[in-house]
mmCIF file of C-alpha atoms in Angstrom:
data_model
loop_
_atom_site.group_PDB
_atom_site.id
_atom_site.type_symbol
_atom_site.label_atom_id
_atom_site.label_comp_id
_atom_site.label_asym_id
_atom_site.label_seq_id
_atom_site.Cartn_x
_atom_site.Cartn_y
_atom_site.Cartn_z
ATOM 1 C CA UNK A 142 -7.083 67.083 123.567
ATOM 2 C CA UNK A 143 -5.281 69.562 121.514
ATOM 3 C CA UNK A 144 -6.953 71.525 118.805
ATOM 4 C CA UNK A 145 -3.734 72.595 117.242
ATOM 5 C CA UNK A 146 -2.853 70.736 113.931
ATOM 6 C CA UNK A 147 0.515 69.120 114.720
ATOM 7 C CA UNK A 148 3.255 68.784 112.087
ATOM 8 C CA UNK A 149 3.396 65.555 109.690
ATOM 9 C CA UNK A 150 4.291 62.637 111.678
ATOM 10 C CA UNK A 151 4.586 58.942 111.191
ATOM 11 C CA UNK A 152 0.955 58.482 111.449
ATOM 12 C CA UNK A 153 -1.856 60.455 109.531
ATOM 13 C CA UNK A 154 -5.653 60.475 110.062
ATOM 14 C CA UNK A 155 -7.512 60.121 106.809
ATOM 15 C CA UNK A 156 -11.364 60.620 106.623
ATOM 16 C CA UNK A 157 -13.658 59.443 103.722
ATOM 17 C CA UNK A 158 -15.895 62.504 104.050
ATOM 18 C CA UNK A 159 -15.597 65.966 106.015
ATOM 19 C CA UNK A 160 -19.049 67.021 105.626
ATOM 20 C CA UNK A 161 -21.233 64.757 107.893
ATOM 21 C CA UNK A 162 -24.722 64.558 109.390
ATOM 22 C CA UNK A 163 -25.638 63.707 112.704
ATOM 23 C CA UNK A 164 -26.133 59.885 113.243
ATOM 24 C CA UNK A 165 -23.988 58.878 110.390
ATOM 25 C CA UNK A 166 -20.817 56.689 110.596
ATOM 26 C CA UNK A 167 -17.462 58.871 110.240
ATOM 27 C CA UNK A 168 -14.988 56.410 108.624
ATOM 28 C CA UNK A 169 -11.495 56.792 107.884
ATOM 29 C CA UNK A 170 -8.091 55.223 108.363
ATOM 30 C CA UNK A 171 -4.873 55.596 110.085
ATOM 31 C CA UNK A 172 -1.876 55.599 107.727
ATOM 32 C CA UNK A 173 1.518 54.649 108.820
ATOM 33 C CA UNK A 174 4.347 56.474 106.945
ATOM 34 C CA UNK A 175 7.021 55.899 109.203
ATOM 35 C CA UNK A 176 8.509 54.483 112.647
ATOM 36 C CA UNK A 177 6.488 54.743 115.523
ATOM 37 C CA UNK A 178 7.932 55.138 119.300
ATOM 38 C CA UNK A 179 4.595 55.337 120.990
ATOM 39 C CA UNK A 180 3.479 52.523 123.117
ATOM 40 C CA UNK A 181 -0.236 53.252 123.490
ATOM 41 C CA UNK A 182 -2.411 55.061 120.701
ATOM 42 C CA UNK A 183 -6.023 56.357 121.108
ATOM 43 C CA UNK A 184 -8.328 58.061 118.793
ATOM 44 C CA UNK A 185 -10.609 60.741 119.823
ATOM 45 C CA UNK A 186 -13.896 62.116 118.665
ATOM 46 C CA UNK A 187 -14.415 65.547 120.147
ATOM 47 C CA UNK A 188 -15.922 69.019 119.593
ATOM 48 C CA UNK A 189 -14.222 72.238 120.900
ATOM 49 C CA UNK A 190 -15.196 75.958 120.939
ATOM 50 C CA UNK A 191 -12.990 78.901 119.706
ATOM 51 C CA UNK A 192 -13.715 82.588 119.847
ATOM 52 C CA UNK A 193 -14.369 85.376 122.470
ATOM 53 C CA UNK A 194 -15.432 83.031 125.247
ATOM 54 C CA UNK A 195 -12.950 80.623 127.131
ATOM 55 C CA UNK A 196 -12.608 77.452 125.341
ATOM 56 C CA UNK A 197 -14.754 74.422 125.942
ATOM 57 C CA UNK A 198 -14.258 70.929 124.686
ATOM 58 C CA UNK A 199 -15.764 67.531 125.161
ATOM 59 C CA UNK A 200 -14.544 64.173 124.234
ATOM 60 C CA UNK A 201 -17.643 62.108 122.789
ATOM 61 C CA UNK A 202 -15.889 58.836 122.100
ATOM 62 C CA UNK A 203 -12.400 57.355 122.261
ATOM 63 C CA UNK A 204 -10.788 54.150 120.680
ATOM 64 C CA UNK A 205 -7.818 52.347 121.555
ATOM 65 C CA UNK A 206 -5.801 51.798 118.425
ATOM 66 C CA UNK A 207 -3.762 48.671 117.631
ATOM 67 C CA UNK A 208 -1.550 48.952 114.538
ATOM 68 C CA UNK A 209 -1.228 45.677 112.929
ATOM 69 C CA UNK A 210 -1.036 46.868 109.238
ATOM 70 C CA UNK A 211 -0.187 50.053 107.398
ATOM 71 C CA UNK A 212 -3.591 51.198 107.042
ATOM 72 C CA UNK A 213 -5.770 50.926 109.843
ATOM 73 C CA UNK A 214 -9.466 51.532 109.364
ATOM 74 C CA UNK A 215 -11.710 53.113 112.061
ATOM 75 C CA UNK A 216 -15.299 54.386 112.476
ATOM 76 C CA UNK A 217 -17.451 56.518 114.842
ATOM 77 C CA UNK A 218 -21.076 56.861 115.024
ATOM 78 C CA UNK A 219 -21.653 60.400 115.268
ATOM 79 C CA UNK A 220 -24.253 61.914 117.893
ATOM 80 C CA UNK A 221 -27.295 64.038 117.236
ATOM 81 C CA UNK A 222 -25.124 67.329 118.116
ATOM 82 C CA UNK A 223 -23.878 69.958 118.695
ATOM 83 C CA UNK A 224 -23.786 71.164 115.363
ATOM 84 C CA UNK A 225 -20.771 72.910 113.644
ATOM 85 C CA UNK A 226 -21.345 76.666 113.721
ATOM 86 C CA UNK A 227 -19.544 80.121 113.329
ATOM 87 C CA UNK A 228 -20.965 82.956 115.076
ATOM 88 C CA UNK A 229 -19.636 86.342 116.077
ATOM 89 C CA UNK A 230 -18.557 85.211 119.413
ATOM 90 C CA UNK A 231 -18.366 81.605 119.354
ATOM 91 C CA UNK A 232 -17.165 78.869 116.757
ATOM 92 C CA UNK A 233 -17.826 75.285 117.523
ATOM 93 C CA UNK A 234 -15.812 72.624 115.430
ATOM 94 C CA UNK A 235 -15.411 68.832 115.392
ATOM 95 C CA UNK A 236 -12.376 66.832 115.036
ATOM 96 C CA UNK A 237 -10.634 63.396 115.208
ATOM 97 C CA UNK A 238 -7.374 63.440 117.010
ATOM 98 C CA UNK A 239 -4.644 60.802 117.529
ATOM 99 C CA UNK A 240 -2.971 60.852 120.917
ATOM 100 C CA UNK A 241 -0.021 58.869 122.269
ATOM 101 C CA UNK A 242 0.107 57.576 125.962
ATOM 102 C CA UNK A 243 1.487 60.827 126.892
ATOM 103 C CA UNK A 244 -1.474 62.877 125.428
ATOM 104 C CA UNK A 245 0.815 64.213 122.779
ATOM 105 C CA UNK A 246 -1.218 65.082 119.605
ATOM 106 C CA UNK A 247 0.056 62.970 116.615
ATOM 107 C CA UNK A 248 -2.525 64.130 114.265
ATOM 108 C CA UNK A 249 -5.966 65.965 114.075
ATOM 109 C CA UNK A 250 -8.289 66.240 111.536
ATOM 110 C CA UNK A 251 -11.303 68.492 111.745
ATOM 111 C CA UNK A 252 -14.806 67.930 109.948
ATOM 112 C CA UNK A 253 -18.182 69.374 109.993
ATOM 113 C CA UNK A 254 -21.343 68.177 111.565
ATOM 114 C CA UNK A 255 -24.611 69.542 110.898
ATOM 115 C CA UNK A 256 -28.008 68.430 108.984
ATOM 116 C CA UNK A 257 -26.529 69.967 105.792
ATOM 117 C CA UNK A 258 -23.017 69.036 106.487
ATOM 118 C CA UNK A 259 -22.023 72.512 106.394
ATOM 119 C CA UNK A 260 -21.010 74.982 109.038
ATOM 120 C CA UNK A 261 -23.939 77.008 110.307
ATOM 121 C CA UNK A 262 -23.300 80.772 110.034
ATOM 122 C CA UNK A 263 -24.965 82.969 112.636
ATOM 123 C CA UNK A 264 -25.570 86.413 111.493
ATOM 124 C CA UNK A 265 -25.247 89.198 113.832
ATOM 125 C CA UNK A 266 -28.169 91.441 114.755
ATOM 126 C CA UNK A 267 -26.817 93.081 117.713
ATOM 127 C CA UNK A 268 -23.660 92.752 119.632
ATOM 128 C CA UNK A 269 -22.814 94.040 123.067
ATOM 129 C CA UNK A 270 -20.074 93.298 125.571
ATOM 130 C CA UNK A 271 -20.486 94.239 129.239
ATOM 131 C CA UNK A 272 -18.952 93.774 132.540
ATOM 132 C CA UNK A 273 -21.721 93.405 135.052
ATOM 133 C CA UNK A 274 -21.177 96.235 137.693
ATOM 134 C CA UNK A 275 -23.551 97.472 140.299
ATOM 135 C CA UNK A 276 -23.965 100.977 138.449
ATOM 136 C CA UNK A 277 -24.851 99.515 135.156
ATOM 137 C CA UNK A 278 -27.364 97.326 136.784
ATOM 138 C CA UNK A 279 -28.836 100.462 138.387
ATOM 139 C CA UNK A 280 -28.871 102.667 135.167
ATOM 140 C CA UNK A 281 -30.304 99.597 133.173
ATOM 141 C CA UNK A 282 -33.003 98.949 135.651
ATOM 142 C CA UNK A 283 -34.208 102.748 135.743
ATOM 143 C CA UNK A 284 -34.602 103.038 131.859
ATOM 144 C CA UNK B 289 -22.366 105.729 147.050
ATOM 145 C CA UNK B 290 -23.714 102.181 146.858
ATOM 146 C CA UNK B 291 -26.364 102.878 149.687
ATOM 147 C CA UNK B 292 -27.674 105.890 147.615
ATOM 148 C CA UNK B 293 -27.986 103.623 144.639
ATOM 149 C CA UNK B 294 -29.978 101.003 146.537
ATOM 150 C CA UNK B 295 -32.134 103.914 148.018
ATOM 151 C CA UNK B 296 -32.734 105.188 144.416
ATOM 152 C CA UNK B 297 -33.969 101.738 143.158
ATOM 153 C CA UNK B 298 -36.148 101.192 146.044
ATOM 154 C CA UNK B 299 -39.347 103.195 144.995
ATOM 155 C CA UNK B 300 -39.105 101.463 141.373
ATOM 156 C CA UNK B 301 -38.688 98.163 142.721
ATOM 157 C CA UNK B 302 -41.784 98.821 145.234
ATOM 158 C CA UNK B 303 -44.051 100.024 142.489
ATOM 159 C CA UNK B 304 -42.881 97.005 140.220
ATOM 160 C CA UNK B 305 -44.439 94.599 142.877
ATOM 161 C CA UNK B 306 -47.868 95.971 141.687
ATOM 162 C CA UNK B 307 -47.092 95.566 137.923
ATOM 163 C CA UNK B 308 -49.097 93.111 135.924
ATOM 164 C CA UNK B 309 -47.617 89.687 135.593
ATOM 165 C CA UNK B 310 -48.382 86.885 133.036
ATOM 166 C CA UNK B 311 -48.206 83.185 132.551
ATOM 167 C CA UNK B 312 -46.708 82.184 129.128
ATOM 168 C CA UNK B 313 -47.369 78.644 127.963
ATOM 169 C CA UNK B 314 -46.075 76.921 124.974
ATOM 170 C CA UNK B 315 -47.174 73.872 123.166
ATOM 171 C CA UNK B 316 -45.798 71.492 122.318
ATOM 172 C CA UNK B 317 -43.027 71.288 125.002
ATOM 173 C CA UNK B 318 -40.432 69.388 123.038
ATOM 174 C CA UNK B 319 -38.854 71.872 120.367
ATOM 175 C CA UNK B 320 -36.737 71.090 117.262
ATOM 176 C CA UNK B 321 -35.967 73.349 114.420
ATOM 177 C CA UNK B 322 -38.957 73.529 112.063
ATOM 178 C CA UNK B 323 -41.601 72.629 114.924
ATOM 179 C CA UNK B 324 -44.655 74.715 114.923
ATOM 180 C CA UNK B 325 -45.430 76.462 118.384
ATOM 181 C CA UNK B 326 -48.489 78.093 119.925
ATOM 182 C CA UNK B 327 -47.704 80.522 122.516
ATOM 183 C CA UNK B 328 -50.319 81.812 124.810
ATOM 184 C CA UNK B 329 -50.145 84.335 127.489
ATOM 185 C CA UNK B 330 -52.658 85.441 130.322
ATOM 186 C CA UNK B 331 -52.605 88.023 133.029
ATOM 187 C CA UNK B 332 -52.485 86.260 136.236
ATOM 188 C CA UNK B 333 -52.066 89.291 138.560
ATOM 189 C CA UNK B 334 -51.024 92.773 139.207
ATOM 190 C CA UNK B 335 -52.749 95.766 137.703
ATOM 191 C CA UNK B 336 -51.947 98.916 135.431
ATOM 192 C CA UNK B 337 -52.996 100.509 132.321
ATOM 193 C CA UNK B 338 -51.378 98.336 129.565
ATOM 194 C CA UNK B 339 -50.659 100.367 126.423
ATOM 195 C CA UNK B 340 -48.716 97.723 124.271
ATOM 196 C CA UNK B 341 -47.655 94.210 124.201
ATOM 197 C CA UNK B 342 -44.822 92.672 122.066
ATOM 198 C CA UNK B 343 -43.660 89.059 121.915
ATOM 199 C CA UNK B 344 -40.316 88.407 120.048
ATOM 200 C CA UNK B 345 -38.254 85.296 119.375
ATOM 201 C CA UNK B 346 -34.668 85.874 120.038
ATOM 202 C CA UNK B 347 -31.575 83.623 119.583
ATOM 203 C CA UNK B 348 -28.304 84.811 121.034
ATOM 204 C CA UNK B 349 -24.675 83.554 121.597
ATOM 205 C CA UNK B 350 -23.220 84.257 125.159
ATOM 206 C CA UNK B 351 -19.633 83.933 125.862
ATOM 207 C CA UNK B 352 -17.994 84.078 129.202
ATOM 208 C CA UNK B 353 -14.211 84.966 129.491
ATOM 209 C CA UNK B 354 -11.650 85.968 132.035
ATOM 210 C CA UNK B 355 -9.961 89.226 131.643
ATOM 211 C CA UNK B 356 -7.635 89.714 134.515
ATOM 212 C CA UNK B 357 -9.455 88.992 137.594
ATOM 213 C CA UNK B 358 -12.725 89.928 136.139
ATOM 214 C CA UNK B 359 -15.269 87.734 134.468
ATOM 215 C CA UNK B 360 -16.828 89.216 131.559
ATOM 216 C CA UNK B 361 -19.828 88.168 129.441
ATOM 217 C CA UNK B 362 -20.402 89.165 125.759
ATOM 218 C CA UNK B 363 -23.670 88.593 124.099
ATOM 219 C CA UNK B 364 -24.431 88.794 120.275
ATOM 220 C CA UNK B 365 -28.046 88.336 118.934
ATOM 221 C CA UNK B 366 -28.352 86.465 115.531
ATOM 222 C CA UNK B 367 -32.186 85.973 115.421
ATOM 223 C CA UNK B 368 -34.607 88.511 116.357
ATOM 224 C CA UNK B 369 -38.373 87.943 115.010
ATOM 225 C CA UNK B 370 -41.307 89.760 116.265
ATOM 226 C CA UNK B 371 -44.060 87.416 116.640
ATOM 227 C CA UNK B 372 -46.818 89.472 118.137
ATOM 228 C CA UNK B 373 -47.561 93.283 118.671
ATOM 229 C CA UNK B 374 -50.717 94.506 119.982
ATOM 230 C CA UNK B 375 -52.249 97.678 121.418
ATOM 231 C CA UNK B 376 -55.582 96.049 122.065
ATOM 232 C CA UNK B 377 -56.246 95.733 125.723
ATOM 233 C CA UNK B 378 -58.047 92.277 125.486
ATOM 234 C CA UNK B 379 -55.148 90.948 123.422
ATOM 235 C CA UNK B 380 -52.580 92.325 125.926
ATOM 236 C CA UNK B 381 -54.354 90.538 128.868
ATOM 237 C CA UNK B 382 -55.152 87.367 127.159
ATOM 238 C CA UNK B 383 -53.865 86.086 123.719
ATOM 239 C CA UNK B 384 -52.002 83.614 121.527
ATOM 240 C CA UNK B 385 -49.915 83.346 118.407
ATOM 241 C CA UNK B 386 -48.512 80.688 116.272
ATOM 242 C CA UNK B 387 -44.805 80.636 114.871
ATOM 243 C CA UNK B 388 -42.490 78.337 113.538
ATOM 244 C CA UNK B 389 -38.982 77.684 114.906
ATOM 245 C CA UNK B 390 -36.885 78.454 111.910
ATOM 246 C CA UNK B 391 -36.170 74.989 109.979
ATOM 247 C CA UNK B 392 -32.361 75.780 109.519
ATOM 248 C CA UNK B 393 -31.771 77.286 113.022
ATOM 249 C CA UNK B 394 -29.089 76.207 115.385
ATOM 250 C CA UNK B 395 -30.463 74.322 118.562
ATOM 251 C CA UNK B 396 -29.720 75.428 121.770
ATOM 252 C CA UNK B 397 -25.938 74.764 123.227
ATOM 253 C CA UNK B 398 -24.429 75.163 126.590
ATOM 254 C CA UNK B 399 -21.239 74.465 127.843
ATOM 255 C CA UNK B 400 -19.028 75.882 130.765
ATOM 256 C CA UNK B 401 -18.122 79.198 129.003
ATOM 257 C CA UNK B 402 -20.238 79.149 125.947
ATOM 258 C CA UNK B 403 -23.899 79.215 125.164
ATOM 259 C CA UNK B 404 -26.535 79.442 122.264
ATOM 260 C CA UNK B 405 -29.736 80.457 123.863
ATOM 261 C CA UNK B 406 -33.325 81.087 122.549
ATOM 262 C CA UNK B 407 -36.002 82.717 124.453
ATOM 263 C CA UNK B 408 -39.294 84.502 123.951
ATOM 264 C CA UNK B 409 -39.271 88.163 125.116
ATOM 265 C CA UNK B 410 -42.575 89.185 126.406
ATOM 266 C CA UNK B 411 -42.525 93.002 126.934
ATOM 267 C CA UNK B 412 -45.818 95.203 128.113
ATOM 268 C CA UNK B 413 -45.529 98.796 128.425
ATOM 269 C CA UNK B 414 -47.442 99.910 131.491
ATOM 270 C CA UNK B 415 -48.418 103.607 132.218
ATOM 271 C CA UNK B 416 -46.845 105.061 135.358
ATOM 272 C CA UNK B 417 -45.526 101.809 136.240
ATOM 273 C CA UNK B 418 -42.103 99.864 135.405
ATOM 274 C CA UNK B 419 -42.833 98.014 131.991
ATOM 275 C CA UNK B 420 -43.037 94.214 132.028
ATOM 276 C CA UNK B 421 -40.130 92.448 130.554
ATOM 277 C CA UNK B 422 -40.243 88.693 130.799
ATOM 278 C CA UNK B 423 -37.577 86.437 129.181
ATOM 279 C CA UNK B 424 -39.033 82.802 128.791
ATOM 280 C CA UNK B 425 -36.254 80.345 127.770
ATOM 281 C CA UNK B 426 -36.828 77.896 124.970
ATOM 282 C CA UNK B 427 -34.930 74.553 124.754
ATOM 283 C CA UNK B 428 -34.318 73.899 121.064
ATOM 284 C CA UNK B 429 -33.172 70.250 120.503
ATOM 285 C CA UNK B 430 -31.207 68.811 117.687
ATOM 286 C CA UNK B 431 -33.135 66.810 115.126
ATOM 287 C CA UNK B 432 -33.679 63.262 116.027
ATOM 288 C CA UNK B 433 -32.325 60.330 114.168
ATOM 289 C CA UNK B 434 -35.705 59.584 112.396
ATOM 290 C CA UNK B 435 -35.527 63.148 110.859
ATOM 291 C CA UNK B 436 -32.653 61.890 108.902
ATOM 292 C CA UNK B 437 -34.052 58.698 107.540
#
């Protein structure tokens, strides 16, 4: 899984829609525009985080791809969540990624998943960063 | 130094044992955005002169990250809603309030290093005793499939 967008290659992911709701069917196609050396291809549906915290990601579904035409349609049934959101510390995004047998990313297309199809914006009310130290625990306790 | 710190907190910890403590019950148990919730609190032990109580709904991001050999945690609150505030002793001891989980709110989320958490913060100011400060976690689930039909 690689959340960086690769350069244009011989295979490109195209999605019908980029703003989707939970439980909808995500539809798209793989378009072949050049010669392919990969012996095995897989399409992944996954979410990943970005931001202050160490990055997390989870593959929700994966399809083996057989290219027998220049345009290969695909679809994924979307889950209940998690929703796409952008906060002060964490951003969660969804994407479809095409990988070869060596786990190299051939293409990646992000999309949004939420009840409105938009990214949920978290407004900050109070931000703090702290390293838990014994001294801080004591001073907080004594307030 | 560490030993002195521990000694300094001991009287406070000891007194806190006798502070009031509460049971907080929520209905319904299964929460999604837009759910109307009843929160009910009851003092079930401890003693002290209680001056004021507040009940607050809080949503916050929690991000954990490595910095060198340390593990740090950053928090940012994105929702802070006062649900109840009272100085009446009978209401502090036993009371209830209703509220609605915001319909457009982000459900709870938890992964290895990132979390969106919701909780009720129940605070009671107690004379000559440590204040009560209980966090009751809420799990807000995403909408179900029937909500989109």
